[in-house]
Amino acid sequence: MADPNPFSISLSPGKLRSKPKDSSPQTVAKSDEAAEKHGFVERTPKKRRGRKPSPRTGQVHAKVMPNVSREISREASARGVQQGVLIEEAWALYKAHRDGLE
């Protein structure tokens, strides 16, 4: 007679065992060759895709008054630069002025 549940799996320890896989370079090369022969190609990206990392990685989160924020935003838009560039230039001017006082 048939089992009462034909889709059940016996989980007894003696029946389910993992077997180590041969991962030697020769075996991997052989399986890659067979895969290519059957039309399988490696799909991992060859190079890093997407946007290149920016050299400006340090972020300054300056809280400023709304009128200062609007002025910085307007100036950056008028000059066609990012707001961070304005902050870098302002810092350079500050340092030059400070060094001139010493």
Short mmCIF file of N, CA and C in Angstrom, two decimals:
data_model
loop_
_atom_site.label_atom_id
_atom_site.label_comp_id
_atom_site.label_asym_id
_atom_site.label_seq_id
_atom_site.Cartn_x
_atom_site.Cartn_y
_atom_site.Cartn_z
N MET A 1 0.83 -1.19 0.00
CA MET A 1 0.00 0.00 0.00
C MET A 1 0.87 1.25 0.00
N ALA A 2 0.29 2.31 -0.42
CA ALA A 2 1.02 3.58 -0.50
C ALA A 2 1.09 4.23 0.88
N ASP A 3 2.14 5.10 1.03
CA ASP A 3 2.26 5.85 2.29
C ASP A 3 1.07 6.78 2.44
N PRO A 4 0.71 7.08 3.69
CA PRO A 4 -0.41 8.00 3.89
C PRO A 4 -0.08 9.41 3.35
N ASN A 5 1.19 9.82 3.40
CA ASN A 5 1.57 11.13 2.87
C ASN A 5 2.78 10.94 1.95
N PRO A 6 2.57 10.86 0.65
CA PRO A 6 3.68 10.58 -0.27
C PRO A 6 4.68 11.73 -0.39
N PHE A 7 4.32 12.91 0.09
CA PHE A 7 5.21 14.06 -0.03
C PHE A 7 6.04 14.31 1.23
N SER A 8 5.98 13.46 2.19
CA SER A 8 6.73 13.67 3.43
C SER A 8 8.20 13.26 3.22
N ILE A 9 9.07 13.87 3.99
CA ILE A 9 10.50 13.57 3.92
C ILE A 9 10.94 13.04 5.27
N SER A 10 11.64 11.95 5.25
CA SER A 10 12.14 11.38 6.49
C SER A 10 13.36 12.17 6.94
N LEU A 11 13.32 12.68 8.14
CA LEU A 11 14.41 13.49 8.66
C LEU A 11 15.30 12.71 9.63
N SER A 12 15.34 11.42 9.49
CA SER A 12 16.19 10.64 10.38
C SER A 12 17.65 10.97 10.08
N PRO A 13 18.49 11.04 11.10
CA PRO A 13 19.88 11.46 10.92
C PRO A 13 20.67 10.57 9.95
N GLY A 14 20.31 9.34 9.82
CA GLY A 14 21.07 8.45 8.96
C GLY A 14 20.86 8.70 7.47
N LYS A 15 19.77 9.39 7.11
CA LYS A 15 19.46 9.55 5.69
C LYS A 15 19.92 10.87 5.10
N LEU A 16 19.97 11.93 5.91
CA LEU A 16 20.39 13.24 5.40
C LEU A 16 21.81 13.53 5.86
N ARG A 17 22.73 13.48 4.93
CA ARG A 17 24.13 13.78 5.25
C ARG A 17 24.71 14.67 4.17
N SER A 18 25.55 15.59 4.58
CA SER A 18 26.22 16.44 3.59
C SER A 18 27.51 15.77 3.17
N LYS A 19 27.85 15.97 1.93
CA LYS A 19 29.08 15.39 1.40
C LYS A 19 29.99 16.53 0.98
N PRO A 20 31.27 16.45 1.29
CA PRO A 20 32.18 17.52 0.88
C PRO A 20 32.31 17.57 -0.64
N LYS A 21 32.37 18.78 -1.17
CA LYS A 21 32.47 18.98 -2.61
C LYS A 21 33.94 19.17 -2.99
N ASP A 22 34.35 18.57 -4.08
CA ASP A 22 35.72 18.73 -4.56
C ASP A 22 35.85 20.12 -5.17
N SER A 23 36.66 20.96 -4.56
CA SER A 23 36.82 22.33 -5.06
C SER A 23 38.26 22.62 -5.47
N SER A 24 38.93 21.60 -5.96
CA SER A 24 40.30 21.80 -6.42
C SER A 24 40.29 22.63 -7.70
N PRO A 25 41.37 23.35 -7.99
CA PRO A 25 41.40 24.19 -9.20
C PRO A 25 41.14 23.40 -10.49
N GLN A 26 41.60 22.16 -10.53
CA GLN A 26 41.38 21.35 -11.74
C GLN A 26 39.89 21.06 -11.93
N THR A 27 39.21 20.73 -10.84
CA THR A 27 37.78 20.41 -10.92
C THR A 27 36.97 21.65 -11.29
N VAL A 28 37.34 22.80 -10.69
CA VAL A 28 36.63 24.03 -10.99
C VAL A 28 36.83 24.40 -12.46
N ALA A 29 38.06 24.29 -12.97
CA ALA A 29 38.34 24.60 -14.37
C ALA A 29 37.56 23.66 -15.30
N LYS A 30 37.50 22.40 -14.93
CA LYS A 30 36.79 21.42 -15.74
C LYS A 30 35.29 21.73 -15.79
N SER A 31 34.72 22.09 -14.65
CA SER A 31 33.28 22.40 -14.63
C SER A 31 33.00 23.71 -15.35
N ASP A 32 33.91 24.69 -15.26
CA ASP A 32 33.73 25.95 -15.99
C ASP A 32 33.78 25.70 -17.50
N GLU A 33 34.68 24.85 -17.92
CA GLU A 33 34.79 24.52 -19.34
C GLU A 33 33.51 23.85 -19.84
N ALA A 34 33.00 22.91 -19.05
CA ALA A 34 31.76 22.22 -19.43
C ALA A 34 30.59 23.20 -19.46
N ALA A 35 30.56 24.14 -18.52
CA ALA A 35 29.48 25.13 -18.48
C ALA A 35 29.51 26.01 -19.72
N GLU A 36 30.71 26.47 -20.11
CA GLU A 36 30.83 27.31 -21.29
C GLU A 36 30.40 26.57 -22.55
N LYS A 37 30.73 25.28 -22.59
CA LYS A 37 30.37 24.46 -23.75
C LYS A 37 28.86 24.38 -23.90
N HIS A 38 28.15 24.41 -22.78
CA HIS A 38 26.69 24.30 -22.81
C HIS A 38 26.00 25.67 -22.82
N GLY A 39 26.78 26.74 -22.94
CA GLY A 39 26.18 28.06 -23.07
C GLY A 39 26.07 28.86 -21.79
N PHE A 40 26.57 28.35 -20.70
CA PHE A 40 26.54 29.11 -19.45
C PHE A 40 27.76 30.02 -19.41
N VAL A 41 27.54 31.27 -19.08
CA VAL A 41 28.65 32.21 -18.96
C VAL A 41 28.63 32.82 -17.57
N GLU A 42 29.79 33.25 -17.14
CA GLU A 42 29.89 33.86 -15.83
C GLU A 42 29.19 35.21 -15.86
N ARG A 43 28.33 35.44 -14.88
CA ARG A 43 27.56 36.67 -14.89
C ARG A 43 28.03 37.69 -13.87
N THR A 44 29.06 37.38 -13.14
CA THR A 44 29.55 38.35 -12.16
C THR A 44 30.19 39.51 -12.92
N PRO A 45 29.98 40.74 -12.45
CA PRO A 45 30.55 41.88 -13.16
C PRO A 45 32.07 41.84 -13.16
N LYS A 46 32.67 42.18 -14.28
CA LYS A 46 34.12 42.16 -14.43
C LYS A 46 34.77 43.34 -13.74
N LYS A 47 34.09 44.46 -13.75
CA LYS A 47 34.63 45.64 -13.10
C LYS A 47 33.53 46.29 -12.29
N ARG A 48 33.92 47.16 -11.41
CA ARG A 48 32.95 47.83 -10.57
C ARG A 48 32.16 48.82 -11.41
N ARG A 49 30.86 48.65 -11.39
CA ARG A 49 30.00 49.51 -12.20
C ARG A 49 29.51 50.67 -11.36
N GLY A 50 28.97 51.65 -12.05
CA GLY A 50 28.33 52.75 -11.35
C GLY A 50 29.23 53.96 -11.21
N ARG A 51 28.82 54.81 -10.34
CA ARG A 51 29.47 56.09 -10.15
C ARG A 51 30.81 55.92 -9.43
N LYS A 52 31.79 56.67 -9.84
CA LYS A 52 33.10 56.63 -9.20
C LYS A 52 33.01 57.32 -7.84
N PRO A 53 33.76 56.82 -6.85
CA PRO A 53 33.69 57.46 -5.53
C PRO A 53 34.27 58.88 -5.58
N SER A 54 33.66 59.75 -4.84
CA SER A 54 34.07 61.15 -4.82
C SER A 54 35.27 61.34 -3.90
N PRO A 55 36.21 62.21 -4.27
CA PRO A 55 37.31 62.50 -3.36
C PRO A 55 36.84 63.31 -2.15
N ARG A 56 35.67 63.92 -2.26
CA ARG A 56 35.12 64.70 -1.14
C ARG A 56 34.26 63.78 -0.29
N THR A 57 34.91 63.10 0.63
CA THR A 57 34.15 62.15 1.44
C THR A 57 33.81 62.69 2.82
N GLY A 58 34.52 63.70 3.28
CA GLY A 58 34.21 64.27 4.60
C GLY A 58 33.02 65.19 4.48
N GLN A 59 31.99 64.92 5.26
CA GLN A 59 30.79 65.74 5.17
C GLN A 59 30.69 66.64 6.39
N VAL A 60 30.35 67.89 6.14
CA VAL A 60 30.13 68.85 7.21
C VAL A 60 28.65 69.20 7.17
N HIS A 61 27.99 68.97 8.26
CA HIS A 61 26.57 69.29 8.33
C HIS A 61 26.43 70.56 9.15
N ALA A 62 26.52 71.68 8.46
CA ALA A 62 26.45 72.96 9.14
C ALA A 62 25.00 73.40 9.24
N LYS A 63 24.58 73.68 10.46
CA LYS A 63 23.25 74.23 10.64
C LYS A 63 23.39 75.74 10.60
N VAL A 64 22.72 76.36 9.66
CA VAL A 64 22.81 77.81 9.53
C VAL A 64 21.40 78.38 9.52
N MET A 65 21.35 79.68 9.70
CA MET A 65 20.06 80.35 9.68
C MET A 65 19.48 80.28 8.27
N PRO A 66 18.16 80.29 8.14
CA PRO A 66 17.54 80.14 6.82
C PRO A 66 18.00 81.18 5.79
N ASN A 67 18.21 82.42 6.23
CA ASN A 67 18.64 83.44 5.28
C ASN A 67 20.06 83.14 4.76
N VAL A 68 20.94 82.63 5.61
CA VAL A 68 22.30 82.26 5.19
C VAL A 68 22.23 81.08 4.22
N SER A 69 21.37 80.13 4.52
CA SER A 69 21.20 78.96 3.66
C SER A 69 20.74 79.37 2.26
N ARG A 70 19.78 80.29 2.20
CA ARG A 70 19.30 80.77 0.90
C ARG A 70 20.39 81.50 0.13
N GLU A 71 21.19 82.30 0.83
CA GLU A 71 22.27 83.04 0.17
C GLU A 71 23.34 82.09 -0.38
N ILE A 72 23.70 81.08 0.41
CA ILE A 72 24.69 80.10 -0.05
C ILE A 72 24.14 79.35 -1.26
N SER A 73 22.88 78.95 -1.20
CA SER A 73 22.26 78.22 -2.29
C SER A 73 22.23 79.07 -3.56
N ARG A 74 21.84 80.34 -3.43
CA ARG A 74 21.80 81.23 -4.59
C ARG A 74 23.18 81.42 -5.21
N GLU A 75 24.18 81.64 -4.37
CA GLU A 75 25.54 81.85 -4.87
C GLU A 75 26.07 80.61 -5.58
N ALA A 76 25.81 79.45 -5.00
CA ALA A 76 26.26 78.20 -5.63
C ALA A 76 25.58 78.00 -6.98
N SER A 77 24.29 78.27 -7.05
CA SER A 77 23.56 78.13 -8.32
C SER A 77 24.08 79.13 -9.35
N ALA A 78 24.33 80.36 -8.93
CA ALA A 78 24.79 81.39 -9.86
C ALA A 78 26.17 81.04 -10.43
N ARG A 79 27.03 80.45 -9.60
CA ARG A 79 28.38 80.11 -10.05
C ARG A 79 28.45 78.72 -10.68
N GLY A 80 27.40 77.95 -10.53
CA GLY A 80 27.39 76.61 -11.12
C GLY A 80 28.26 75.61 -10.37
N VAL A 81 28.35 75.76 -9.05
CA VAL A 81 29.15 74.84 -8.23
C VAL A 81 28.27 74.28 -7.12
N GLN A 82 28.79 73.30 -6.44
CA GLN A 82 28.09 72.73 -5.29
C GLN A 82 28.31 73.63 -4.07
N GLN A 83 27.42 73.53 -3.11
CA GLN A 83 27.55 74.34 -1.90
C GLN A 83 28.82 74.01 -1.13
N GLY A 84 29.24 72.74 -1.20
CA GLY A 84 30.47 72.35 -0.50
C GLY A 84 31.69 73.08 -1.03
N VAL A 85 31.70 73.40 -2.33
CA VAL A 85 32.81 74.13 -2.91
C VAL A 85 32.88 75.52 -2.29
N LEU A 86 31.73 76.15 -2.09
CA LEU A 86 31.70 77.47 -1.45
C LEU A 86 32.24 77.39 -0.03
N ILE A 87 31.87 76.35 0.68
CA ILE A 87 32.35 76.19 2.05
C ILE A 87 33.86 75.99 2.06
N GLU A 88 34.39 75.19 1.11
CA GLU A 88 35.84 74.99 1.02
C GLU A 88 36.55 76.31 0.74
N GLU A 89 36.00 77.12 -0.18
CA GLU A 89 36.61 78.40 -0.49
C GLU A 89 36.55 79.35 0.70
N ALA A 90 35.42 79.35 1.41
CA ALA A 90 35.28 80.21 2.58
C ALA A 90 36.29 79.80 3.66
N TRP A 91 36.51 78.51 3.80
CA TRP A 91 37.47 78.03 4.80
C TRP A 91 38.89 78.45 4.41
N ALA A 92 39.22 78.37 3.11
CA ALA A 92 40.54 78.78 2.66
C ALA A 92 40.75 80.28 2.92
N LEU A 93 39.72 81.09 2.66
CA LEU A 93 39.82 82.53 2.94
C LEU A 93 39.98 82.79 4.43
N TYR A 94 39.26 82.07 5.25
CA TYR A 94 39.37 82.22 6.70
C TYR A 94 40.79 81.90 7.17
N LYS A 95 41.34 80.78 6.66
CA LYS A 95 42.69 80.40 7.07
C LYS A 95 43.72 81.42 6.61
N ALA A 96 43.55 81.93 5.38
CA ALA A 96 44.49 82.94 4.88
C ALA A 96 44.41 84.21 5.73
N HIS A 97 43.20 84.62 6.09
CA HIS A 97 43.04 85.79 6.93
C HIS A 97 43.63 85.58 8.32
N ARG A 98 43.38 84.40 8.89
CA ARG A 98 43.90 84.08 10.23
C ARG A 98 45.42 84.04 10.21
N ASP A 99 46.01 83.45 9.16
CA ASP A 99 47.47 83.38 9.08
C ASP A 99 48.07 84.77 8.86
N GLY A 100 47.34 85.66 8.20
CA GLY A 100 47.82 87.02 7.96
C GLY A 100 47.83 87.85 9.24
N LEU A 101 46.99 87.49 10.21
CA LEU A 101 46.94 88.22 11.47
C LEU A 101 48.06 87.82 12.41
N GLU A 102 48.61 86.65 12.23
CA GLU A 102 49.63 86.17 13.17
C GLU A 102 50.97 86.76 12.92
#
